[in-house]
GROMACS .gro file of C-alpha atoms in nm:
model
  334
    1MET     CA    1  -0.224   0.783  -1.249
    2PRO     CA    2  -0.178   0.774  -1.637
    3LEU     CA    3  -0.512   0.902  -1.802
    4HIS     CA    4  -0.720   0.896  -1.495
    5ASN     CA    5  -1.012   1.116  -1.520
    6THR     CA    6  -0.882   1.417  -1.623
    7ARG     CA    7  -1.144   1.682  -1.499
    8SER     CA    8  -1.029   1.521  -1.096
    9TRP     CA    9  -0.702   1.779  -1.195
   10LEU     CA   10  -0.892   2.003  -1.332
   11ALA     CA   11  -1.122   1.968  -1.047
   12LEU     CA   12  -0.796   2.005  -0.794
   13GLY     CA   13  -0.703   2.333  -0.913
   14LEU     CA   14  -1.025   2.483  -0.887
   15LEU     CA   15  -1.024   2.336  -0.560
   16LEU     CA   16  -0.691   2.473  -0.449
   17ALA     CA   17  -0.835   2.855  -0.583
   18VAL     CA   18  -1.156   2.896  -0.436
   19LEU     CA   19  -0.962   2.813  -0.090
   20PRO     CA   20  -1.024   3.124   0.173
   21LEU     CA   21  -0.668   3.272   0.182
   22SER     CA   22  -0.577   3.405   0.566
   23ALA     CA   23  -0.716   3.811   0.624
   24GLN     CA   24  -0.453   3.842   0.863
   25LYS     CA   25  -0.090   3.708   0.935
   26HIS     CA   26   0.048   3.563   1.265
   27PRO     CA   27   0.310   3.340   1.419
   28MET     CA   28   0.217   2.978   1.355
   29LYS     CA   29   0.032   2.828   1.712
   30LEU     CA   30  -0.057   2.464   1.813
   31GLU     CA   31  -0.410   2.506   1.809
   32ASP     CA   32  -0.377   2.616   1.411
   33ILE     CA   33  -0.326   2.212   1.375
   34GLN     CA   34  -0.690   2.241   1.427
   35LYS     CA   35  -0.733   2.537   1.159
   36MET     CA   36  -0.537   2.269   0.876
   37ARG     CA   37  -0.708   2.150   0.617
   38ASP     CA   38  -0.622   1.859   0.431
   39ILE     CA   39  -0.821   1.839   0.086
   40ARG     CA   40  -0.769   1.550  -0.191
   41ASP     CA   41  -0.916   1.295  -0.380
   42PRO     CA   42  -1.144   1.507  -0.594
   43GLN     CA   43  -1.395   1.359  -0.856
   44CYS     CA   44  -1.578   1.542  -1.100
   45SER     CA   45  -1.915   1.427  -1.107
   46PRO     CA   46  -2.007   1.297  -1.488
   47GLU     CA   47  -2.149   1.541  -1.615
   48GLY     CA   48  -1.931   1.710  -1.541
   49GLN     CA   49  -2.099   1.973  -1.299
   50GLN     CA   50  -1.982   1.867  -0.935
   51VAL     CA   51  -1.663   1.810  -0.744
   52ALA     CA   52  -1.652   1.587  -0.487
   53TYR     CA   53  -1.399   1.567  -0.305
   54VAL     CA   54  -1.247   1.488   0.066
   55VAL     CA   55  -1.188   1.662   0.343
   56SER     CA   56  -1.000   1.589   0.628
   57THR     CA   57  -0.900   1.735   1.012
   58ILE     CA   58  -0.714   1.703   1.352
   59ASP     CA   59  -0.923   1.727   1.632
   60VAL     CA   60  -0.623   1.759   1.930
   61LYS     CA   61  -0.812   1.708   2.203
   62GLU     CA   62  -0.919   1.363   2.096
   63ASP     CA   63  -0.588   1.286   1.955
   64LYS     CA   64  -0.775   1.122   1.586
   65SER     CA   65  -0.782   1.295   1.205
   66ASN     CA   66  -1.189   1.340   1.102
   67THR     CA   67  -1.231   1.348   0.724
   68HIS     CA   68  -1.526   1.393   0.561
   69ILE     CA   69  -1.654   1.379   0.209
   70TRP     CA   70  -1.773   1.791   0.072
   71MET     CA   71  -1.896   1.894  -0.281
   72ILE     CA   72  -1.867   2.235  -0.430
   73GLY     CA   73  -1.985   2.309  -0.785
   74TYR     CA   74  -1.749   2.410  -1.108
   75ASP     CA   75  -1.799   2.706  -1.112
   76GLY     CA   76  -1.706   2.716  -0.725
   77LYS     CA   77  -1.978   2.856  -0.527
   78ASN     CA   78  -2.180   2.604  -0.310
   79ASP     CA   79  -1.933   2.400  -0.156
   80ARG     CA   80  -2.100   2.199   0.125
   81GLN     CA   81  -2.059   1.902   0.359
   82MET     CA   82  -2.185   1.584   0.277
   83THR     CA   83  -2.127   1.359   0.553
   84SER     CA   84  -2.138   1.410   0.906
   85SER     CA   85  -2.067   1.046   1.082
   86THR     CA   86  -1.844   1.048   1.394
   87GLU     CA   87  -1.635   0.793   1.186
   88SER     CA   88  -1.414   0.871   0.907
   89GLU     CA   89  -1.565   0.884   0.507
   90SER     CA   90  -1.308   0.837   0.232
   91ALA     CA   91  -1.325   0.737  -0.170
   92PRO     CA   92  -1.552   0.984  -0.256
   93ARG     CA   93  -1.714   0.786  -0.603
   94TRP     CA   94  -1.964   0.873  -0.863
   95SER     CA   95  -2.182   0.597  -1.010
   96PRO     CA   96  -2.134   0.623  -1.378
   97ASP     CA   97  -2.546   0.695  -1.493
   98GLY     CA   98  -2.524   1.015  -1.241
   99LYS     CA   99  -2.737   0.861  -0.983
  100TYR     CA  100  -2.552   0.757  -0.651
  101LEU     CA  101  -2.202   0.999  -0.461
  102SER     CA  102  -2.073   0.676  -0.295
  103PHE     CA  103  -1.767   0.687  -0.078
  104THR     CA  104  -1.632   0.458   0.220
  105SER     CA  105  -1.723   0.461   0.569
  106SER     CA  106  -1.715   0.238   0.914
  107ARG     CA  107  -2.030   0.389   1.044
  108THR     CA  108  -2.259   0.219   1.196
  109GLY     CA  109  -2.468   0.023   0.967
  110PRO     CA  110  -2.618  -0.355   0.947
  111ALA     CA  111  -2.251  -0.512   0.836
  112ARG     CA  112  -1.972  -0.433   1.058
  113GLY     CA  113  -1.604  -0.294   0.932
  114ASN     CA  114  -1.502  -0.024   0.634
  115GLN     CA  115  -1.798  -0.065   0.328
  116VAL     CA  116  -1.935   0.140   0.071
  117TRP     CA  117  -2.273   0.352   0.150
  118LEU     CA  118  -2.438   0.535  -0.136
  119LEU     CA  119  -2.592   0.900  -0.103
  120ASP     CA  120  -2.893   0.936  -0.372
  121ARG     CA  121  -2.811   1.229  -0.604
  122SER     CA  122  -3.186   1.305  -0.529
  123GLY     CA  123  -3.195   1.365  -0.175
  124GLY     CA  124  -3.238   1.148   0.082
  125GLU     CA  125  -2.996   0.986   0.370
  126ALA     CA  126  -2.618   0.788   0.260
  127PHE     CA  127  -2.740   0.419   0.323
  128GLN     CA  128  -2.489   0.140   0.342
  129LEU     CA  129  -2.408  -0.075   0.054
  130THR     CA  130  -2.214  -0.343   0.131
  131ASP     CA  131  -2.201  -0.619   0.359
  132VAL     CA  132  -1.789  -0.752   0.315
  133LYS     CA  133  -1.647  -0.973   0.571
  134GLY     CA  134  -1.250  -0.816   0.616
  135ARG     CA  135  -1.069  -0.510   0.498
  136LEU     CA  136  -1.245  -0.347   0.225
  137GLN     CA  137  -0.948  -0.138   0.119
  138SER     CA  138  -1.091   0.000  -0.281
  139TYR     CA  139  -1.353   0.027  -0.518
  140GLU     CA  140  -1.450   0.099  -0.895
  141TRP     CA  141  -1.809   0.132  -0.998
  142SER     CA  142  -1.871  -0.049  -1.396
  143PRO     CA  143  -1.925   0.137  -1.660
  144ASP     CA  144  -2.337   0.052  -1.652
  145SER     CA  145  -2.300   0.158  -1.315
  146LYS     CA  146  -2.468  -0.220  -1.210
  147ARG     CA  147  -2.196  -0.352  -1.017
  148LEU     CA  148  -1.865  -0.288  -0.802
  149ALA     CA  149  -1.483  -0.440  -0.815
  150LEU     CA  150  -1.371  -0.466  -0.503
  151VAL     CA  151  -1.079  -0.541  -0.328
  152VAL     CA  152  -1.103  -0.686  -0.014
  153GLY     CA  153  -0.839  -0.833   0.263
  154ASP     CA  154  -0.898  -1.141   0.437
  155PRO     CA  155  -1.059  -1.130   0.700
  156ASP     CA  156  -0.870  -1.216   1.004
  157PRO     CA  157  -1.049  -1.480   1.218
  158ASP     CA  158  -0.977  -1.434   1.542
  159ALA     CA  159  -1.043  -1.122   1.511
  160PRO     CA  160  -1.481  -1.091   1.684
  161ASP     CA  161  -1.568  -0.847   1.341
  162GLY     CA  162  -1.345  -0.982   1.107
  163ASP     CA  163  -1.145  -0.744   0.959
  164ALA     CA  164  -0.957  -0.553   1.278
  165PRO     CA  165  -0.517  -0.524   1.259
  166VAL     CA  166  -0.321  -0.783   1.456
  167PRO     CA  167  -0.267  -0.622   1.832
  168ALA     CA  168   0.061  -0.561   1.899
  169ALA     CA  169   0.279  -0.815   2.162
  170GLY     CA  170   0.149  -0.796   2.580
  171GLY     CA  171  -0.193  -0.622   2.486
  172ALA     CA  172  -0.519  -0.687   2.496
  173ARG     CA  173  -0.818  -0.882   2.320
  174GLY     CA  174  -1.158  -0.852   2.391
  175GLY     CA  175  -1.349  -1.117   2.368
  176ARG     CA  176  -1.743  -1.143   2.184
  177GLY     CA  177  -1.834  -1.081   2.490
  178GLY     CA  178  -1.657  -0.772   2.566
  179ALA     CA  179  -1.382  -0.938   2.820
  180ALA     CA  180  -1.004  -0.846   2.749
  181THR     CA  181  -0.823  -1.218   2.702
  182ALA     CA  182  -0.483  -1.285   2.657
  183PRO     CA  183  -0.381  -1.255   2.397
  184LYS     CA  184  -0.207  -1.527   2.132
  185PRO     CA  185   0.168  -1.482   2.035
  186ILE     CA  186   0.227  -1.330   1.727
  187VAL     CA  187   0.417  -1.572   1.457
  188ILE     CA  188   0.636  -1.347   1.225
  189ASP     CA  189   0.727  -1.573   0.967
  190ARG     CA  190   0.752  -1.339   0.687
  191TYR     CA  191   0.987  -1.073   0.505
  192LYS     CA  192   0.747  -0.744   0.569
  193PHE     CA  193   0.529  -0.826   0.853
  194LYS     CA  194   0.421  -0.480   0.966
  195GLN     CA  195   0.194  -0.237   0.768
  196ASP     CA  196   0.073   0.094   0.940
  197GLY     CA  197  -0.297   0.090   0.942
  198GLN     CA  198  -0.289  -0.260   0.948
  199GLY     CA  199  -0.073  -0.445   1.188
  200TYR     CA  200   0.090  -0.719   1.196
  201LEU     CA  201   0.074  -0.930   0.867
  202LEU     CA  202  -0.022  -1.260   0.844
  203SER     CA  203   0.098  -1.547   0.640
  204GLY     CA  204  -0.168  -1.662   0.412
  205ARG     CA  205  -0.410  -1.389   0.477
  206HIS     CA  206  -0.426  -1.166   0.013
  207SER     CA  207  -0.609  -0.918  -0.086
  208TYR     CA  208  -0.899  -1.019  -0.336
  209ILE     CA  209  -1.057  -0.832  -0.608
  210TYR     CA  210  -1.445  -0.901  -0.543
  211LEU     CA  211  -1.743  -0.813  -0.788
  212PHE     CA  212  -2.082  -0.693  -0.610
  213ASP     CA  213  -2.377  -0.620  -0.794
  214VAL     CA  214  -2.527  -0.382  -0.675
  215ALA     CA  215  -2.950  -0.531  -0.708
  216SER     CA  216  -2.904  -0.852  -0.578
  217LYS     CA  217  -2.623  -0.783  -0.349
  218LYS     CA  218  -2.406  -1.064  -0.415
  219THR     CA  219  -2.064  -1.062  -0.396
  220GLU     CA  220  -1.831  -1.318  -0.607
  221ARG     CA  221  -1.444  -1.325  -0.571
  222LEU     CA  222  -1.337  -1.266  -0.962
  223THR     CA  223  -1.041  -1.519  -1.019
  224LYS     CA  224  -0.939  -1.801  -0.806
  225SER     CA  225  -0.525  -1.696  -0.761
  226LYS     CA  226  -0.402  -1.716  -0.455
  227PHE     CA  227  -0.176  -1.391  -0.451
  228ASP     CA  228  -0.274  -1.003  -0.381
  229GLU     CA  229  -0.510  -0.825  -0.597
  230ALA     CA  230  -0.511  -0.492  -0.636
  231SER     CA  231  -0.651  -0.152  -0.835
  232PRO     CA  232  -0.906  -0.309  -1.066
  233SER     CA  233  -1.020  -0.093  -1.346
  234TRP     CA  234  -1.282  -0.260  -1.540
  235SER     CA  235  -1.318  -0.183  -1.944
  236THR     CA  236  -1.536   0.058  -2.098
  237ASP     CA  237  -1.733  -0.193  -2.260
  238GLY     CA  238  -1.746  -0.336  -1.865
  239THR     CA  239  -1.695  -0.669  -2.008
  240LYS     CA  240  -1.335  -0.743  -1.819
  241ILE     CA  241  -1.126  -0.617  -1.542
  242ALA     CA  242  -0.773  -0.524  -1.528
  243PHE     CA  243  -0.567  -0.519  -1.219
  244THR     CA  244  -0.212  -0.585  -1.084
  245SER     CA  245  -0.062  -0.834  -0.907
  246ASN     CA  246   0.295  -0.984  -0.761
  247ARG     CA  247   0.352  -1.369  -0.840
  248ASN     CA  248   0.675  -1.382  -0.724
  249PRO     CA  249   0.756  -1.677  -0.458
  250ASP     CA  250   0.892  -1.432  -0.261
  251PRO     CA  251   0.692  -1.119  -0.280
  252ASP     CA  252   0.802  -0.974   0.014
  253ARG     CA  253   1.132  -0.981  -0.082
  254GLU     CA  254   1.047  -0.849  -0.485
  255PRO     CA  255   0.764  -0.616  -0.398
  256THR     CA  256   0.671  -0.543  -0.807
  257THR     CA  257   0.372  -0.587  -0.922
  258GLN     CA  258   0.222  -0.708  -1.327
  259VAL     CA  259  -0.053  -0.664  -1.500
  260PHE     CA  260  -0.301  -0.871  -1.582
  261ILE     CA  261  -0.674  -0.925  -1.763
  262ALA     CA  262  -0.981  -1.123  -1.637
  263ASP     CA  263  -1.385  -1.183  -1.816
  264ALA     CA  264  -1.532  -0.938  -1.567
  265LYS     CA  265  -1.729  -1.295  -1.400
  266ALA     CA  266  -1.674  -1.416  -1.095
  267GLU     CA  267  -1.347  -1.720  -1.100
  268SER     CA  268  -1.263  -1.614  -1.414
  269MET     CA  269  -0.932  -1.746  -1.537
  270GLU     CA  270  -0.644  -1.425  -1.545
  271ARG     CA  271  -0.346  -1.402  -1.815
  272SER     CA  272  -0.076  -1.162  -1.793
  273ILE     CA  273  -0.014  -0.955  -2.038
  274THR     CA  274   0.361  -0.760  -1.893
  275PRO     CA  275   0.630  -0.995  -1.867
  276ALA     CA  276   0.747  -1.089  -1.506
  277THR     CA  277   1.014  -0.882  -1.517
  278SER     CA  278   0.803  -0.575  -1.590
  279ARG     CA  279   0.811  -0.404  -1.238
  280GLY     CA  280   0.442  -0.203  -1.226
  281GLY     CA  281   0.482   0.068  -0.994
  282ARG     CA  282   0.215   0.274  -0.796
  283GLY     CA  283  -0.125   0.366  -0.948
  284ARG     CA  284  -0.426   0.193  -1.151
  285PRO     CA  285  -0.380   0.047  -1.505
  286GLU     CA  286  -0.632   0.251  -1.762
  287TRP     CA  287  -0.806   0.134  -2.012
  288SER     CA  288  -0.786   0.371  -2.384
  289GLU     CA  289  -1.097   0.473  -2.502
  290ASP     CA  290  -1.145   0.120  -2.771
  291SER     CA  291  -1.000  -0.125  -2.501
  292LYS     CA  292  -0.732  -0.232  -2.694
  293TRP     CA  293  -0.480  -0.056  -2.457
  294ILE     CA  294  -0.388  -0.032  -2.069
  295ALA     CA  295  -0.147   0.215  -1.978
  296PHE     CA  296   0.050   0.192  -1.632
  297LEU     CA  297   0.308   0.295  -1.449
  298GLU     CA  298   0.639   0.157  -1.450
  299GLY     CA  299   0.925   0.161  -1.230
  300ASP     CA  300   1.312   0.154  -1.291
  301GLU     CA  301   1.555  -0.205  -1.198
  302LYS     CA  302   1.542  -0.263  -0.804
  303LYS     CA  303   1.877  -0.056  -0.698
  304TYR     CA  304   1.656   0.260  -0.788
  305SER     CA  305   1.344   0.184  -0.697
  306ALA     CA  306   1.342   0.389  -0.374
  307TYR     CA  307   1.373   0.731  -0.623
  308GLY     CA  308   1.049   0.674  -0.712
  309MET     CA  309   1.134   0.728  -1.112
  310GLU     CA  310   0.810   0.548  -1.311
  311HIS     CA  311   0.776   0.556  -1.652
  312LEU     CA  312   0.451   0.606  -1.880
  313THR     CA  313   0.354   0.237  -2.073
  314VAL     CA  314   0.187   0.095  -2.263
  315VAL     CA  315   0.020  -0.218  -2.385
  316THR     CA  316  -0.168  -0.385  -2.588
  317SER     CA  317  -0.507  -0.526  -2.344
  318ASP     CA  318  -0.482  -0.886  -2.542
  319GLY     CA  319  -0.111  -0.913  -2.484
  320SER     CA  320   0.043  -0.976  -2.822
  321ALA     CA  321   0.331  -0.706  -2.850
  322ALA     CA  322   0.599  -0.628  -2.531
  323PRO     CA  323   0.459  -0.322  -2.358
  324PHE     CA  324   0.671   0.045  -2.457
  325ARG     CA  325   0.748   0.357  -2.327
  326LEU     CA  326   0.602   0.670  -2.420
  327LYS     CA  327   0.857   0.863  -2.535
  328ALA     CA  328   0.741   1.233  -2.524
  329SER     CA  329   0.684   1.113  -2.110
  330GLU     CA  330   1.031   0.943  -2.148
  331ASP     CA  331   1.178   1.334  -2.307
  332LEU     CA  332   1.032   1.515  -2.033
  333ASP     CA  333   1.280   1.568  -1.673
  334ARG     CA  334   1.168   1.215  -1.473
   0.00000   0.00000   0.00000
């Protein structure tokens, strides 16, 4: 991601440097799969002294992966596991004021489904913060640590908990009383009708950005759009949010995004700062320190999309000038 938390990349290098190496070589065996660790998403604390990261392992007997939050000092010492729920945890994020380490989990709590949880850095057990209905996909802290920007998918109206994926045809779905019921027919009316981890995609369900107030626990929609929204990014002063959205009439056949800006308040009117011809890529938009510029990744024309040739592109945050690609990065290979 462009310009995103340089210290996180340094943190990743730190983790790779301190991982223990096996003292004795031996042929690879099936049971060695359980010893492998997938380490990702390093996040450096605001004061730069600790790194939170995700460790994922495979449980062959239970046929599932276990994902938990770990923490290590920036000096490579005091490496320790921070969470140990039977449910997986991910997306560690530090509140900018340094008071909390947050993460997402579907562990048992006051609200069902994937929610944001907080660990107070002064001590104590993790507690559930959000109570969203639907599929929580990602979140970002506001600069003042008072709000979160949440990306939440519309709930499945037929699922008891509101966010379960649509089952495969022929399967049974448990009712509210737990008894198996005959599944409804799956109506396929989209070009892209299924997604790993989500199941069948139903028309009319989208992912929107919500604003969550930490103190009042109030959740409100950012905009009134009827299109998928993703990758929220707060301006440095916390007054605006940049995000990506695909407003193409048939987004399944034209899977590209543009960058939009909205005031960081409920029911704002969004405006595009990149043209419809811009082919936004992976990663979220990133603000400059003075909030006058936004950097994002832009893909090549459609026929080259499979090659993932993305370019670092910059645009003014008010959309007053056309986006341009940085020559320094264009001169590099790929």
